[in-house]
mmCIF file with all atom_site columns, C-alpha atoms in Angstrom:
data_model
loop_
_atom_site.group_PDB
_atom_site.id
_atom_site.type_symbol
_atom_site.label_atom_id
_atom_site.label_alt_id
_atom_site.label_comp_id
_atom_site.label_asym_id
_atom_site.label_entity_id
_atom_site.label_seq_id
_atom_site.pdbx_PDB_ins_code
_atom_site.Cartn_x
_atom_site.Cartn_y
_atom_site.Cartn_z
_atom_site.occupancy
_atom_site.B_iso_or_equiv
_atom_site.pdbx_formal_charge
_atom_site.auth_seq_id
_atom_site.auth_comp_id
_atom_site.auth_asym_id
_atom_site.auth_atom_id
_atom_site.pdbx_PDB_model_num
ATOM 1   C CA . MET A 1 1   ? 132.992 105.911 74.277  1.00 53.00 ? 285 MET A CA 1
ATOM 2   C CA . ALA A 1 2   ? 129.715 107.376 75.502  1.00 73.00 ? 286 ALA A CA 1
ATOM 3   C CA . GLY A 1 3   ? 127.817 105.971 78.461  1.00 85.00 ? 287 GLY A CA 1
ATOM 4   C CA . PHE A 1 4   ? 124.542 104.075 78.612  1.00 93.00 ? 288 PHE A CA 1
ATOM 5   C CA . LEU A 1 5   ? 121.873 102.958 81.112  1.00 96.00 ? 289 LEU A CA 1
ATOM 6   C CA . THR A 1 6   ? 120.736 99.407  81.878  1.00 97.00 ? 290 THR A CA 1
ATOM 7   C CA . THR A 1 7   ? 118.731 97.563  84.533  1.00 97.00 ? 291 THR A CA 1
ATOM 8   C CA . HIS A 1 8   ? 118.131 94.028  85.770  1.00 97.00 ? 292 HIS A CA 1
ATOM 9   C CA . VAL A 1 9   ? 115.067 93.057  87.822  1.00 98.00 ? 293 VAL A CA 1
ATOM 10  C CA . LEU A 1 10  ? 115.216 90.025  90.080  1.00 98.00 ? 294 LEU A CA 1
ATOM 11  C CA . ASP A 1 11  ? 112.216 88.571  91.907  1.00 98.00 ? 295 ASP A CA 1
ATOM 12  C CA . THR A 1 12  ? 113.820 87.746  95.239  1.00 98.00 ? 296 THR A CA 1
ATOM 13  C CA . ALA A 1 13  ? 110.681 86.039  96.599  1.00 97.00 ? 297 ALA A CA 1
ATOM 14  C CA . ARG A 1 14  ? 110.698 83.466  93.798  1.00 97.00 ? 298 ARG A CA 1
ATOM 15  C CA . GLY A 1 15  ? 114.444 83.444  93.178  1.00 98.00 ? 299 GLY A CA 1
ATOM 16  C CA . LEU A 1 16  ? 113.947 84.218  89.476  1.00 98.00 ? 300 LEU A CA 1
ATOM 17  C CA . PRO A 1 17  ? 114.440 87.022  86.980  1.00 98.00 ? 301 PRO A CA 1
ATOM 18  C CA . ALA A 1 18  ? 111.331 89.236  86.768  1.00 98.00 ? 302 ALA A CA 1
ATOM 19  C CA . GLU A 1 19  ? 110.139 88.547  83.221  1.00 98.00 ? 303 GLU A CA 1
ATOM 20  C CA . GLY A 1 20  ? 107.636 90.872  81.536  1.00 98.00 ? 304 GLY A CA 1
ATOM 21  C CA . LEU A 1 21  ? 107.909 93.741  84.012  1.00 98.00 ? 305 LEU A CA 1
ATOM 22  C CA . ALA A 1 22  ? 107.100 97.128  82.435  1.00 98.00 ? 306 ALA A CA 1
ATOM 23  C CA . ILE A 1 23  ? 109.620 99.948  82.946  1.00 98.00 ? 307 ILE A CA 1
ATOM 24  C CA . THR A 1 24  ? 109.313 103.622 82.017  1.00 98.00 ? 308 THR A CA 1
ATOM 25  C CA . LEU A 1 25  ? 112.229 106.069 82.005  1.00 98.00 ? 309 LEU A CA 1
ATOM 26  C CA . TYR A 1 26  ? 111.693 109.784 82.597  1.00 98.00 ? 310 TYR A CA 1
ATOM 27  C CA . ARG A 1 27  ? 114.115 112.690 82.481  1.00 97.00 ? 311 ARG A CA 1
ATOM 28  C CA . LEU A 1 28  ? 113.427 115.088 85.351  1.00 96.00 ? 312 LEU A CA 1
ATOM 29  C CA . GLU A 1 29  ? 113.212 118.754 84.464  1.00 91.00 ? 313 GLU A CA 1
ATOM 30  C CA . GLY A 1 30  ? 113.132 121.870 86.632  1.00 83.00 ? 314 GLY A CA 1
ATOM 31  C CA . GLY A 1 31  ? 109.971 122.522 88.615  1.00 81.00 ? 315 GLY A CA 1
ATOM 32  C CA . GLY A 1 32  ? 109.166 118.834 89.004  1.00 80.00 ? 316 GLY A CA 1
ATOM 33  C CA . ALA A 1 33  ? 108.263 118.196 85.360  1.00 92.00 ? 317 ALA A CA 1
ATOM 34  C CA . ARG A 1 34  ? 109.040 114.788 83.850  1.00 94.00 ? 318 ARG A CA 1
ATOM 35  C CA . GLU A 1 35  ? 109.712 113.998 80.202  1.00 96.00 ? 319 GLU A CA 1
ATOM 36  C CA . LYS A 1 36  ? 108.916 110.398 79.242  1.00 97.00 ? 320 LYS A CA 1
ATOM 37  C CA . LEU A 1 37  ? 111.812 108.972 77.227  1.00 97.00 ? 321 LEU A CA 1
ATOM 38  C CA . VAL A 1 38  ? 111.035 105.281 76.761  1.00 97.00 ? 322 VAL A CA 1
ATOM 39  C CA . GLU A 1 39  ? 108.900 102.333 77.859  1.00 98.00 ? 323 GLU A CA 1
ATOM 40  C CA . MET A 1 40  ? 110.271 98.782  77.839  1.00 98.00 ? 324 MET A CA 1
ATOM 41  C CA . ARG A 1 41  ? 109.630 95.324  79.279  1.00 98.00 ? 325 ARG A CA 1
ATOM 42  C CA . THR A 1 42  ? 112.064 92.914  80.822  1.00 98.00 ? 326 THR A CA 1
ATOM 43  C CA . ASN A 1 43  ? 112.908 89.728  78.954  1.00 98.00 ? 327 ASN A CA 1
ATOM 44  C CA . ASP A 1 44  ? 113.172 86.183  80.370  1.00 98.00 ? 328 ASP A CA 1
ATOM 45  C CA . ASP A 1 45  ? 116.458 87.147  82.059  1.00 98.00 ? 329 ASP A CA 1
ATOM 46  C CA . GLY A 1 46  ? 114.897 90.171  83.815  1.00 98.00 ? 330 GLY A CA 1
ATOM 47  C CA . ARG A 1 47  ? 116.793 92.585  81.567  1.00 98.00 ? 331 ARG A CA 1
ATOM 48  C CA . THR A 1 48  ? 115.717 94.784  78.696  1.00 97.00 ? 332 THR A CA 1
ATOM 49  C CA . ASP A 1 49  ? 116.724 93.641  75.213  1.00 97.00 ? 333 ASP A CA 1
ATOM 50  C CA . SER A 1 50  ? 118.644 96.874  74.639  1.00 96.00 ? 334 SER A CA 1
ATOM 51  C CA . PRO A 1 51  ? 119.948 99.658  76.893  1.00 96.00 ? 335 PRO A CA 1
ATOM 52  C CA . ILE A 1 52  ? 117.175 101.764 78.406  1.00 96.00 ? 336 ILE A CA 1
ATOM 53  C CA . LEU A 1 53  ? 119.153 104.859 77.512  1.00 93.00 ? 337 LEU A CA 1
ATOM 54  C CA . PRO A 1 54  ? 121.548 104.019 74.670  1.00 91.00 ? 338 PRO A CA 1
ATOM 55  C CA . GLN A 1 55  ? 124.786 105.849 73.917  1.00 90.00 ? 339 GLN A CA 1
ATOM 56  C CA . ALA A 1 56  ? 123.173 108.068 71.273  1.00 89.00 ? 340 ALA A CA 1
ATOM 57  C CA . ASP A 1 57  ? 120.648 109.444 73.816  1.00 90.00 ? 341 ASP A CA 1
ATOM 58  C CA . PHE A 1 58  ? 122.779 109.351 76.961  1.00 91.00 ? 342 PHE A CA 1
ATOM 59  C CA . ALA A 1 59  ? 123.195 112.671 78.784  1.00 92.00 ? 343 ALA A CA 1
ATOM 60  C CA . THR A 1 60  ? 123.948 113.889 82.278  1.00 94.00 ? 344 THR A CA 1
ATOM 61  C CA . GLY A 1 61  ? 120.989 114.905 84.413  1.00 95.00 ? 345 GLY A CA 1
ATOM 62  C CA . GLU A 1 62  ? 118.373 113.576 86.779  1.00 96.00 ? 346 GLU A CA 1
ATOM 63  C CA . TYR A 1 63  ? 116.227 110.599 85.820  1.00 97.00 ? 347 TYR A CA 1
ATOM 64  C CA . GLU A 1 64  ? 113.474 108.394 87.187  1.00 97.00 ? 348 GLU A CA 1
ATOM 65  C CA . LEU A 1 65  ? 112.948 104.730 86.398  1.00 98.00 ? 349 LEU A CA 1
ATOM 66  C CA . VAL A 1 66  ? 109.383 103.639 87.162  1.00 98.00 ? 350 VAL A CA 1
ATOM 67  C CA . PHE A 1 67  ? 108.865 99.901  87.594  1.00 98.00 ? 351 PHE A CA 1
ATOM 68  C CA . ALA A 1 68  ? 105.298 98.523  87.283  1.00 98.00 ? 352 ALA A CA 1
ATOM 69  C CA . ALA A 1 69  ? 105.876 96.129  90.170  1.00 98.00 ? 353 ALA A CA 1
ATOM 70  C CA . GLY A 1 70  ? 102.196 95.687  91.012  1.00 97.00 ? 354 GLY A CA 1
ATOM 71  C CA . ASP A 1 71  ? 101.282 94.495  87.532  1.00 97.00 ? 355 ASP A CA 1
ATOM 72  C CA . TYR A 1 72  ? 104.156 92.011  87.657  1.00 98.00 ? 356 TYR A CA 1
ATOM 73  C CA . LEU A 1 73  ? 103.236 90.788  91.156  1.00 98.00 ? 357 LEU A CA 1
ATOM 74  C CA . ARG A 1 74  ? 99.594  90.325  90.117  1.00 97.00 ? 358 ARG A CA 1
ATOM 75  C CA . ALA A 1 75  ? 100.640 88.373  87.019  1.00 97.00 ? 359 ALA A CA 1
ATOM 76  C CA . THR A 1 76  ? 102.809 86.041  89.109  1.00 97.00 ? 360 THR A CA 1
ATOM 77  C CA . GLY A 1 77  ? 100.196 85.464  91.827  1.00 95.00 ? 361 GLY A CA 1
ATOM 78  C CA . GLN A 1 78  ? 102.068 87.449  94.487  1.00 95.00 ? 362 GLN A CA 1
ATOM 79  C CA . ALA A 1 79  ? 99.731  90.437  94.804  1.00 89.00 ? 363 ALA A CA 1
ATOM 80  C CA . GLY A 1 80  ? 98.089  89.686  98.144  1.00 84.00 ? 364 GLY A CA 1
ATOM 81  C CA . ALA A 1 81  ? 95.217  91.842  99.425  1.00 88.00 ? 365 ALA A CA 1
ATOM 82  C CA . ASP A 1 82  ? 94.254  95.224  97.992  1.00 90.00 ? 366 ASP A CA 1
ATOM 83  C CA . PRO A 1 83  ? 95.658  97.713  98.318  1.00 94.00 ? 367 PRO A CA 1
ATOM 84  C CA . MET A 1 84  ? 99.000  96.126  97.573  1.00 93.00 ? 368 MET A CA 1
ATOM 85  C CA . PHE A 1 85  ? 101.966 97.114  99.703  1.00 95.00 ? 369 PHE A CA 1
ATOM 86  C CA . LEU A 1 86  ? 104.048 97.810  96.565  1.00 94.00 ? 370 LEU A CA 1
ATOM 87  C CA . ASP A 1 87  ? 102.532 98.825  93.263  1.00 96.00 ? 371 ASP A CA 1
ATOM 88  C CA . VAL A 1 88  ? 104.596 101.395 91.385  1.00 97.00 ? 372 VAL A CA 1
ATOM 89  C CA . VAL A 1 89  ? 108.285 101.574 92.329  1.00 98.00 ? 373 VAL A CA 1
ATOM 90  C CA . PRO A 1 90  ? 110.012 104.830 91.284  1.00 98.00 ? 374 PRO A CA 1
ATOM 91  C CA . ILE A 1 91  ? 113.781 105.150 91.527  1.00 98.00 ? 375 ILE A CA 1
ATOM 92  C CA . ARG A 1 92  ? 115.259 108.628 91.068  1.00 96.00 ? 376 ARG A CA 1
ATOM 93  C CA . PHE A 1 93  ? 118.949 108.926 90.344  1.00 97.00 ? 377 PHE A CA 1
ATOM 94  C CA . GLY A 1 94  ? 121.497 111.234 88.763  1.00 96.00 ? 378 GLY A CA 1
ATOM 95  C CA . ILE A 1 95  ? 123.878 110.686 85.877  1.00 96.00 ? 379 ILE A CA 1
ATOM 96  C CA . SER A 1 96  ? 126.990 112.825 86.270  1.00 95.00 ? 380 SER A CA 1
ATOM 97  C CA . ASP A 1 97  ? 129.543 111.037 84.072  1.00 94.00 ? 381 ASP A CA 1
ATOM 98  C CA . PRO A 1 98  ? 128.596 110.998 80.373  1.00 91.00 ? 382 PRO A CA 1
ATOM 99  C CA . GLU A 1 99  ? 131.226 108.331 79.669  1.00 92.00 ? 383 GLU A CA 1
ATOM 100 C CA . SER A 1 100 ? 130.118 105.711 82.221  1.00 94.00 ? 384 SER A CA 1
ATOM 101 C CA . HIS A 1 101 ? 127.812 102.731 82.200  1.00 94.00 ? 385 HIS A CA 1
ATOM 102 C CA . TYR A 1 102 ? 125.029 103.275 84.731  1.00 96.00 ? 386 TYR A CA 1
ATOM 103 C CA . HIS A 1 103 ? 123.344 100.058 85.832  1.00 97.00 ? 387 HIS A CA 1
ATOM 104 C CA . VAL A 1 104 ? 120.322 100.435 88.150  1.00 98.00 ? 388 VAL A CA 1
ATOM 105 C CA . PRO A 1 105 ? 119.099 96.982  89.214  1.00 98.00 ? 389 PRO A CA 1
ATOM 106 C CA . LEU A 1 106 ? 115.935 96.293  91.191  1.00 98.00 ? 390 LEU A CA 1
ATOM 107 C CA . LEU A 1 107 ? 115.639 93.440  93.686  1.00 98.00 ? 391 LEU A CA 1
ATOM 108 C CA . LEU A 1 108 ? 111.899 92.983  94.196  1.00 98.00 ? 392 LEU A CA 1
ATOM 109 C CA . SER A 1 109 ? 109.535 91.058  96.460  1.00 97.00 ? 393 SER A CA 1
ATOM 110 C CA . PRO A 1 110 ? 105.880 91.738  97.361  1.00 96.00 ? 394 PRO A CA 1
ATOM 111 C CA . PHE A 1 111 ? 106.901 93.533  100.576 1.00 96.00 ? 395 PHE A CA 1
ATOM 112 C CA . GLY A 1 112 ? 110.216 95.173  99.788  1.00 97.00 ? 396 GLY A CA 1
ATOM 113 C CA . TYR A 1 113 ? 112.778 96.220  97.227  1.00 98.00 ? 397 TYR A CA 1
ATOM 114 C CA . SER A 1 114 ? 116.324 97.457  97.009  1.00 98.00 ? 398 SER A CA 1
ATOM 115 C CA . THR A 1 115 ? 118.542 99.020  94.399  1.00 98.00 ? 399 THR A CA 1
ATOM 116 C CA . TYR A 1 116 ? 122.134 100.125 93.980  1.00 97.00 ? 400 TYR A CA 1
ATOM 117 C CA . ARG A 1 117 ? 124.469 101.368 91.293  1.00 96.00 ? 401 ARG A CA 1
ATOM 118 C CA . GLY A 1 118 ? 125.698 98.191  89.676  1.00 92.00 ? 402 GLY A CA 1
ATOM 119 C CA . SER A 1 119 ? 128.286 97.530  87.044  1.00 86.00 ? 403 SER A CA 1
#
């Protein structure tokens, strides 16, 4: 079985899934270049409706998930003063096992975030 990539975004300030948050996945190439692979939005559970990187497209390498946190925070009335403390949240990570499920969740609030390799 080939691997795949998923995420889950939770709004820790409101205690709810982050619905409607835009996510872009890039594959990182040598010399700092990025190749855009896909854009998605989270559903009402804070997840994407399908894997961000499905089995058919899954490959080892370096990637970057970019979360449009500022747009989400503005839409939910949590933006605060300009400039916002958090706007775009990039998470760079590596995929080394082509057979594994990589889950990269984001726990988000207006003034902080965290991530980890989930299951």
